């Protein structure tokens, strides 16, 4: 698949042309099952063994890419529902920084509104985890120790205010570390206030969005499923 994309970029597919041409995706690169597309996508990349898989390298080499957060959420929740063991649900504590607030702001931006904010780079208000689930770090915590934005991890233990994880990619592979709840703010200034969310700075990583596909997040031979919308920009 990666070679085919490179050939498109180099103009080696459907030559010659006048600068614009329709390119047909080879059948062997497509997942055509339609009765249960999420199951088909998951089975293609993770098979049925992921439920009992203990080797971190298994998840290190696999990812499902999508440009839409909605699709990523559906796949991640489906995968999580297949894992044995008890799930734990963590709710964030959201607020507006005092210097940016007024009585009017407090009335307009209720807790429900703050809780509903869901943008890239910000952990979700409601985070559901279980042991063995792959997750991705959403901020730099300890770059020298291998805890960087985009680092992939495996959940090993869960408590009320801290989770224990095993590092899967980057520096410190196979090390176990503790990640606490912490304050995280949206990475851009699209809001007329500065919001703070106290939550674990992680997200499930069976499926990830394109902007989180960083160098080192997956290897060159990663097994990827790519959603069709990605080709809109090719």
mmCIF file of C-alpha atoms in Angstrom:
data_model
loop_
_atom_site.group_PDB
_atom_site.id
_atom_site.type_symbol
_atom_site.label_atom_id
_atom_site.label_comp_id
_atom_site.label_asym_id
_atom_site.label_seq_id
_atom_site.Cartn_x
_atom_site.Cartn_y
_atom_site.Cartn_z
ATOM 1 C CA UNK A 1 0.000 0.000 0.000
ATOM 2 C CA UNK A 2 2.772 2.460 0.942
ATOM 3 C CA UNK A 3 4.619 1.695 -2.315
ATOM 4 C CA UNK A 4 1.421 2.272 -4.273
ATOM 5 C CA UNK A 5 0.999 5.700 -2.625
ATOM 6 C CA UNK A 6 4.609 6.587 -3.443
ATOM 7 C CA UNK A 7 4.064 5.552 -7.064
ATOM 8 C CA UNK A 8 1.046 7.884 -7.227
ATOM 9 C CA UNK A 9 3.156 10.737 -5.865
ATOM 10 C CA UNK A 10 5.899 9.993 -8.393
ATOM 11 C CA UNK A 11 3.411 9.941 -11.270
ATOM 12 C CA UNK A 12 4.035 6.284 -12.082
ATOM 13 C CA UNK A 13 0.380 5.240 -11.944
ATOM 14 C CA UNK A 14 -1.822 5.602 -15.072
ATOM 15 C CA UNK A 15 0.870 7.239 -17.179
ATOM 16 C CA UNK A 16 0.768 9.190 -19.426
ATOM 17 C CA UNK A 17 -1.780 11.862 -18.460
ATOM 18 C CA UNK A 18 -2.366 15.582 -18.808
ATOM 19 C CA UNK A 19 -1.960 16.338 -15.111
ATOM 20 C CA UNK A 20 -5.359 15.076 -13.980
ATOM 21 C CA UNK A 21 -6.453 11.453 -13.952
ATOM 22 C CA UNK A 22 -8.787 9.137 -12.066
ATOM 23 C CA UNK A 23 -6.893 6.398 -10.235
ATOM 24 C CA UNK A 24 -8.518 3.089 -9.379
ATOM 25 C CA UNK A 25 -7.505 1.548 -6.063
ATOM 26 C CA UNK A 26 -6.386 -2.093 -6.524
ATOM 27 C CA UNK A 27 -8.880 -4.645 -5.213
ATOM 28 C CA UNK A 28 -6.287 -6.290 -2.960
ATOM 29 C CA UNK A 29 -5.940 -2.997 -1.049
ATOM 30 C CA UNK A 30 -9.673 -2.645 -0.338
ATOM 31 C CA UNK A 31 -11.904 -3.993 2.430
ATOM 32 C CA UNK A 32 -15.246 -4.528 0.716
ATOM 33 C CA UNK A 33 -17.330 -6.240 3.433
ATOM 34 C CA UNK A 34 -20.423 -4.088 4.026
ATOM 35 C CA UNK A 35 -22.667 -6.001 6.464
ATOM 36 C CA UNK A 36 -20.525 -5.010 9.451
ATOM 37 C CA UNK A 37 -17.792 -2.629 8.236
ATOM 38 C CA UNK A 38 -16.284 -1.994 11.675
ATOM 39 C CA UNK A 39 -15.907 -5.728 12.333
ATOM 40 C CA UNK A 40 -14.357 -6.168 8.877
ATOM 41 C CA UNK A 41 -11.851 -3.364 9.455
ATOM 42 C CA UNK A 42 -10.913 -4.622 12.919
ATOM 43 C CA UNK A 43 -10.573 -8.235 11.761
ATOM 44 C CA UNK A 44 -8.349 -7.202 8.841
ATOM 45 C CA UNK A 45 -5.798 -5.514 11.102
ATOM 46 C CA UNK A 46 -6.141 -7.074 14.546
ATOM 47 C CA UNK A 47 -7.684 -10.463 13.742
ATOM 48 C CA UNK A 48 -9.320 -12.311 16.630
ATOM 49 C CA UNK A 49 -6.191 -12.738 18.736
ATOM 50 C CA UNK A 50 -6.035 -9.166 20.070
ATOM 51 C CA UNK A 51 -8.378 -10.094 22.940
ATOM 52 C CA UNK A 52 -5.752 -12.421 24.455
ATOM 53 C CA UNK A 53 -2.663 -10.696 23.040
ATOM 54 C CA UNK A 54 -0.018 -9.847 25.658
ATOM 55 C CA UNK A 55 2.927 -8.853 23.450
ATOM 56 C CA UNK A 56 3.196 -5.021 23.192
ATOM 57 C CA UNK A 57 4.824 -5.412 19.757
ATOM 58 C CA UNK A 58 1.489 -6.684 18.445
ATOM 59 C CA UNK A 59 -0.094 -3.260 19.005
ATOM 60 C CA UNK A 60 3.080 -1.378 18.103
ATOM 61 C CA UNK A 61 2.799 -2.626 14.524
ATOM 62 C CA UNK A 62 -0.897 -1.974 14.031
ATOM 63 C CA UNK A 63 -3.126 1.065 13.632
ATOM 64 C CA UNK A 64 -6.322 2.124 11.886
ATOM 65 C CA UNK A 65 -6.152 5.626 10.407
ATOM 66 C CA UNK A 66 -9.125 7.912 9.896
ATOM 67 C CA UNK A 67 -9.537 11.660 9.301
ATOM 68 C CA UNK A 68 -12.729 11.767 11.397
ATOM 69 C CA UNK A 69 -12.866 11.679 15.189
ATOM 70 C CA UNK A 70 -16.321 10.087 14.996
ATOM 71 C CA UNK A 71 -15.005 7.037 13.132
ATOM 72 C CA UNK A 72 -12.032 6.727 15.478
ATOM 73 C CA UNK A 73 -14.364 6.772 18.496
ATOM 74 C CA UNK A 74 -16.649 4.084 17.028
ATOM 75 C CA UNK A 75 -13.759 1.722 16.306
ATOM 76 C CA UNK A 76 -12.060 2.289 19.654
ATOM 77 C CA UNK A 77 -15.276 1.686 21.583
ATOM 78 C CA UNK A 78 -15.983 -1.464 19.574
ATOM 79 C CA UNK A 79 -12.487 -2.799 20.307
ATOM 80 C CA UNK A 80 -12.788 -1.947 23.990
ATOM 81 C CA UNK A 81 -16.100 -3.796 24.229
ATOM 82 C CA UNK A 82 -14.405 -6.986 23.006
ATOM 83 C CA UNK A 83 -11.792 -7.068 25.777
ATOM 84 C CA UNK A 84 -12.379 -9.177 28.893
ATOM 85 C CA UNK A 85 -12.135 -7.629 32.327
ATOM 86 C CA UNK A 86 -13.753 -4.705 34.071
ATOM 87 C CA UNK A 87 -13.907 -1.310 32.413
ATOM 88 C CA UNK A 88 -13.294 1.864 34.390
ATOM 89 C CA UNK A 89 -14.891 5.153 33.449
ATOM 90 C CA UNK A 90 -13.109 8.395 34.293
ATOM 91 C CA UNK A 91 -14.907 11.759 34.088
ATOM 92 C CA UNK A 92 -12.960 14.979 33.748
ATOM 93 C CA UNK A 93 -13.269 18.134 35.828
ATOM 94 C CA UNK A 94 -13.631 21.112 33.473
ATOM 95 C CA UNK A 95 -13.326 24.807 34.267
ATOM 96 C CA UNK A 96 -12.482 28.214 32.827
ATOM 97 C CA UNK A 97 -9.391 29.947 34.147
ATOM 98 C CA UNK A 98 -10.376 32.578 36.705
ATOM 99 C CA UNK A 99 -8.642 35.445 34.901
ATOM 100 C CA UNK A 100 -10.753 34.731 31.792
ATOM 101 C CA UNK A 101 -14.156 34.452 33.457
ATOM 102 C CA UNK A 102 -16.964 36.733 34.465
ATOM 103 C CA UNK A 103 -20.393 36.129 35.953
ATOM 104 C CA UNK A 104 -21.800 36.208 32.415
ATOM 105 C CA UNK A 105 -19.281 33.609 31.208
ATOM 106 C CA UNK A 106 -20.185 31.306 34.072
ATOM 107 C CA UNK A 107 -23.832 31.550 33.061
ATOM 108 C CA UNK A 108 -23.205 30.945 29.340
ATOM 109 C CA UNK A 109 -20.504 28.296 29.569
ATOM 110 C CA UNK A 110 -22.090 25.746 31.856
ATOM 111 C CA UNK A 111 -20.457 22.495 32.947
ATOM 112 C CA UNK A 112 -22.480 20.652 30.311
ATOM 113 C CA UNK A 113 -21.041 22.849 27.569
ATOM 114 C CA UNK A 114 -17.473 22.492 28.833
ATOM 115 C CA UNK A 115 -17.893 18.715 29.178
ATOM 116 C CA UNK A 116 -19.122 18.473 25.579
ATOM 117 C CA UNK A 117 -16.000 20.082 24.093
ATOM 118 C CA UNK A 118 -14.183 17.405 22.108
ATOM 119 C CA UNK A 119 -11.280 18.532 19.932
ATOM 120 C CA UNK A 120 -8.021 16.998 18.791
ATOM 121 C CA UNK A 121 -5.274 17.065 21.398
ATOM 122 C CA UNK A 122 -7.671 17.336 24.330
ATOM 123 C CA UNK A 123 -8.551 14.216 26.366
ATOM 124 C CA UNK A 124 -12.232 13.372 26.374
ATOM 125 C CA UNK A 125 -14.523 14.310 29.246
ATOM 126 C CA UNK A 126 -15.486 10.642 29.530
ATOM 127 C CA UNK A 127 -12.573 8.227 29.241
ATOM 128 C CA UNK A 128 -13.199 4.474 29.445
ATOM 129 C CA UNK A 129 -10.222 2.151 29.919
ATOM 130 C CA UNK A 130 -9.526 -1.491 30.660
ATOM 131 C CA UNK A 131 -6.374 -3.522 31.277
ATOM 132 C CA UNK A 132 -4.528 -4.413 28.098
ATOM 133 C CA UNK A 133 -5.952 -1.556 26.022
ATOM 134 C CA UNK A 134 -3.495 0.413 23.840
ATOM 135 C CA UNK A 135 -3.588 4.162 24.434
ATOM 136 C CA UNK A 136 -1.744 7.212 23.121
ATOM 137 C CA UNK A 137 -0.266 10.058 25.137
ATOM 138 C CA UNK A 138 -1.688 13.487 24.239
ATOM 139 C CA UNK A 139 0.988 15.731 25.731
ATOM 140 C CA UNK A 140 4.677 15.835 26.612
ATOM 141 C CA UNK A 141 5.215 14.675 30.190
ATOM 142 C CA UNK A 142 8.821 13.435 30.296
ATOM 143 C CA UNK A 143 10.494 13.438 26.846
ATOM 144 C CA UNK A 144 13.785 12.071 28.186
ATOM 145 C CA UNK A 145 11.922 9.224 29.854
ATOM 146 C CA UNK A 146 9.991 8.425 26.691
ATOM 147 C CA UNK A 147 6.679 10.076 27.608
ATOM 148 C CA UNK A 148 6.083 12.353 24.617
ATOM 149 C CA UNK A 149 3.012 13.507 22.756
ATOM 150 C CA UNK A 150 2.107 10.603 20.463
ATOM 151 C CA UNK A 151 3.811 7.844 22.481
ATOM 152 C CA UNK A 152 1.823 4.602 22.449
ATOM 153 C CA UNK A 153 1.244 2.773 25.735
ATOM 154 C CA UNK A 154 -0.527 -0.298 27.126
ATOM 155 C CA UNK A 155 -2.722 -0.002 30.242
ATOM 156 C CA UNK A 156 -1.513 -2.381 32.982
ATOM 157 C CA UNK A 157 -3.252 -1.084 36.142
ATOM 158 C CA UNK A 158 -5.970 1.462 36.937
ATOM 159 C CA UNK A 159 -6.677 3.424 40.120
ATOM 160 C CA UNK A 160 -8.831 6.446 40.907
ATOM 161 C CA UNK A 161 -6.212 9.129 40.310
ATOM 162 C CA UNK A 162 -3.395 7.340 38.490
ATOM 163 C CA UNK A 163 -2.952 4.670 35.821
ATOM 164 C CA UNK A 164 0.023 2.380 35.297
ATOM 165 C CA UNK A 165 1.117 1.870 31.691
ATOM 166 C CA UNK A 166 3.829 0.096 29.736
ATOM 167 C CA UNK A 167 5.658 2.133 27.069
ATOM 168 C CA UNK A 168 5.339 0.582 23.591
ATOM 169 C CA UNK A 169 7.041 3.102 21.272
ATOM 170 C CA UNK A 170 9.892 5.616 21.438
ATOM 171 C CA UNK A 171 12.384 5.799 24.278
ATOM 172 C CA UNK A 172 11.876 3.628 27.334
ATOM 173 C CA UNK A 173 10.126 0.759 25.542
ATOM 174 C CA UNK A 174 8.796 -1.912 27.962
ATOM 175 C CA UNK A 175 9.216 0.360 30.999
ATOM 176 C CA UNK A 176 6.252 0.722 33.338
ATOM 177 C CA UNK A 177 5.357 4.258 34.405
ATOM 178 C CA UNK A 178 2.564 6.002 36.292
ATOM 179 C CA UNK A 179 0.435 8.696 34.672
ATOM 180 C CA UNK A 180 -1.663 10.949 36.942
ATOM 181 C CA UNK A 181 -4.644 13.083 36.153
ATOM 182 C CA UNK A 182 -3.444 16.535 35.156
ATOM 183 C CA UNK A 183 -4.698 19.839 33.821
ATOM 184 C CA UNK A 184 -4.736 20.061 30.032
ATOM 185 C CA UNK A 185 -5.836 23.030 27.922
ATOM 186 C CA UNK A 186 -6.911 22.980 24.251
ATOM 187 C CA UNK A 187 -3.870 23.379 21.975
ATOM 188 C CA UNK A 188 -5.304 26.368 20.083
ATOM 189 C CA UNK A 189 -7.084 29.601 20.925
ATOM 190 C CA UNK A 190 -10.368 28.970 19.091
ATOM 191 C CA UNK A 191 -12.425 29.705 22.197
ATOM 192 C CA UNK A 192 -13.085 33.156 23.714
ATOM 193 C CA UNK A 193 -11.804 31.792 27.035
ATOM 194 C CA UNK A 194 -9.044 29.540 28.306
ATOM 195 C CA UNK A 195 -10.430 26.184 29.355
ATOM 196 C CA UNK A 196 -8.784 23.674 31.686
ATOM 197 C CA UNK A 197 -9.638 19.974 31.774
ATOM 198 C CA UNK A 198 -8.358 17.742 34.568
ATOM 199 C CA UNK A 199 -8.126 14.270 33.074
ATOM 200 C CA UNK A 200 -5.624 11.571 32.146
ATOM 201 C CA UNK A 201 -3.860 12.970 29.035
ATOM 202 C CA UNK A 202 -4.429 9.842 26.950
ATOM 203 C CA UNK A 203 -6.770 8.426 24.305
ATOM 204 C CA UNK A 204 -7.537 4.917 23.104
ATOM 205 C CA UNK A 205 -5.273 4.029 20.165
ATOM 206 C CA UNK A 206 -6.685 1.056 18.288
ATOM 207 C CA UNK A 207 -7.700 3.698 15.763
ATOM 208 C CA UNK A 208 -6.133 7.149 15.535
ATOM 209 C CA UNK A 209 -6.665 10.334 13.550
ATOM 210 C CA UNK A 210 -4.163 11.434 10.930
ATOM 211 C CA UNK A 211 -2.800 14.335 12.950
ATOM 212 C CA UNK A 212 -1.757 11.855 15.676
ATOM 213 C CA UNK A 213 0.128 9.624 13.220
ATOM 214 C CA UNK A 214 3.562 10.910 14.251
ATOM 215 C CA UNK A 215 6.999 9.596 13.366
ATOM 216 C CA UNK A 216 7.744 6.764 15.726
ATOM 217 C CA UNK A 217 4.101 6.149 16.559
ATOM 218 C CA UNK A 218 4.145 3.151 14.206
ATOM 219 C CA UNK A 219 6.904 1.356 12.339
ATOM 220 C CA UNK A 220 7.485 1.356 8.579
ATOM 221 C CA UNK A 221 5.848 -2.059 8.316
ATOM 222 C CA UNK A 222 2.795 -1.129 10.355
ATOM 223 C CA UNK A 223 -0.437 -2.813 9.313
ATOM 224 C CA UNK A 224 -2.711 0.152 8.592
ATOM 225 C CA UNK A 225 -6.281 0.470 7.428
ATOM 226 C CA UNK A 226 -6.892 3.845 5.779
ATOM 227 C CA UNK A 227 -10.367 5.386 5.461
ATOM 228 C CA UNK A 228 -11.438 6.486 1.984
ATOM 229 C CA UNK A 229 -11.761 10.182 2.946
ATOM 230 C CA UNK A 230 -7.981 10.354 3.239
ATOM 231 C CA UNK A 231 -7.715 10.151 -0.532
ATOM 232 C CA UNK A 232 -9.628 13.421 -0.931
ATOM 233 C CA UNK A 233 -6.344 15.310 -0.470
ATOM 234 C CA UNK A 234 -4.136 13.153 -2.686
#
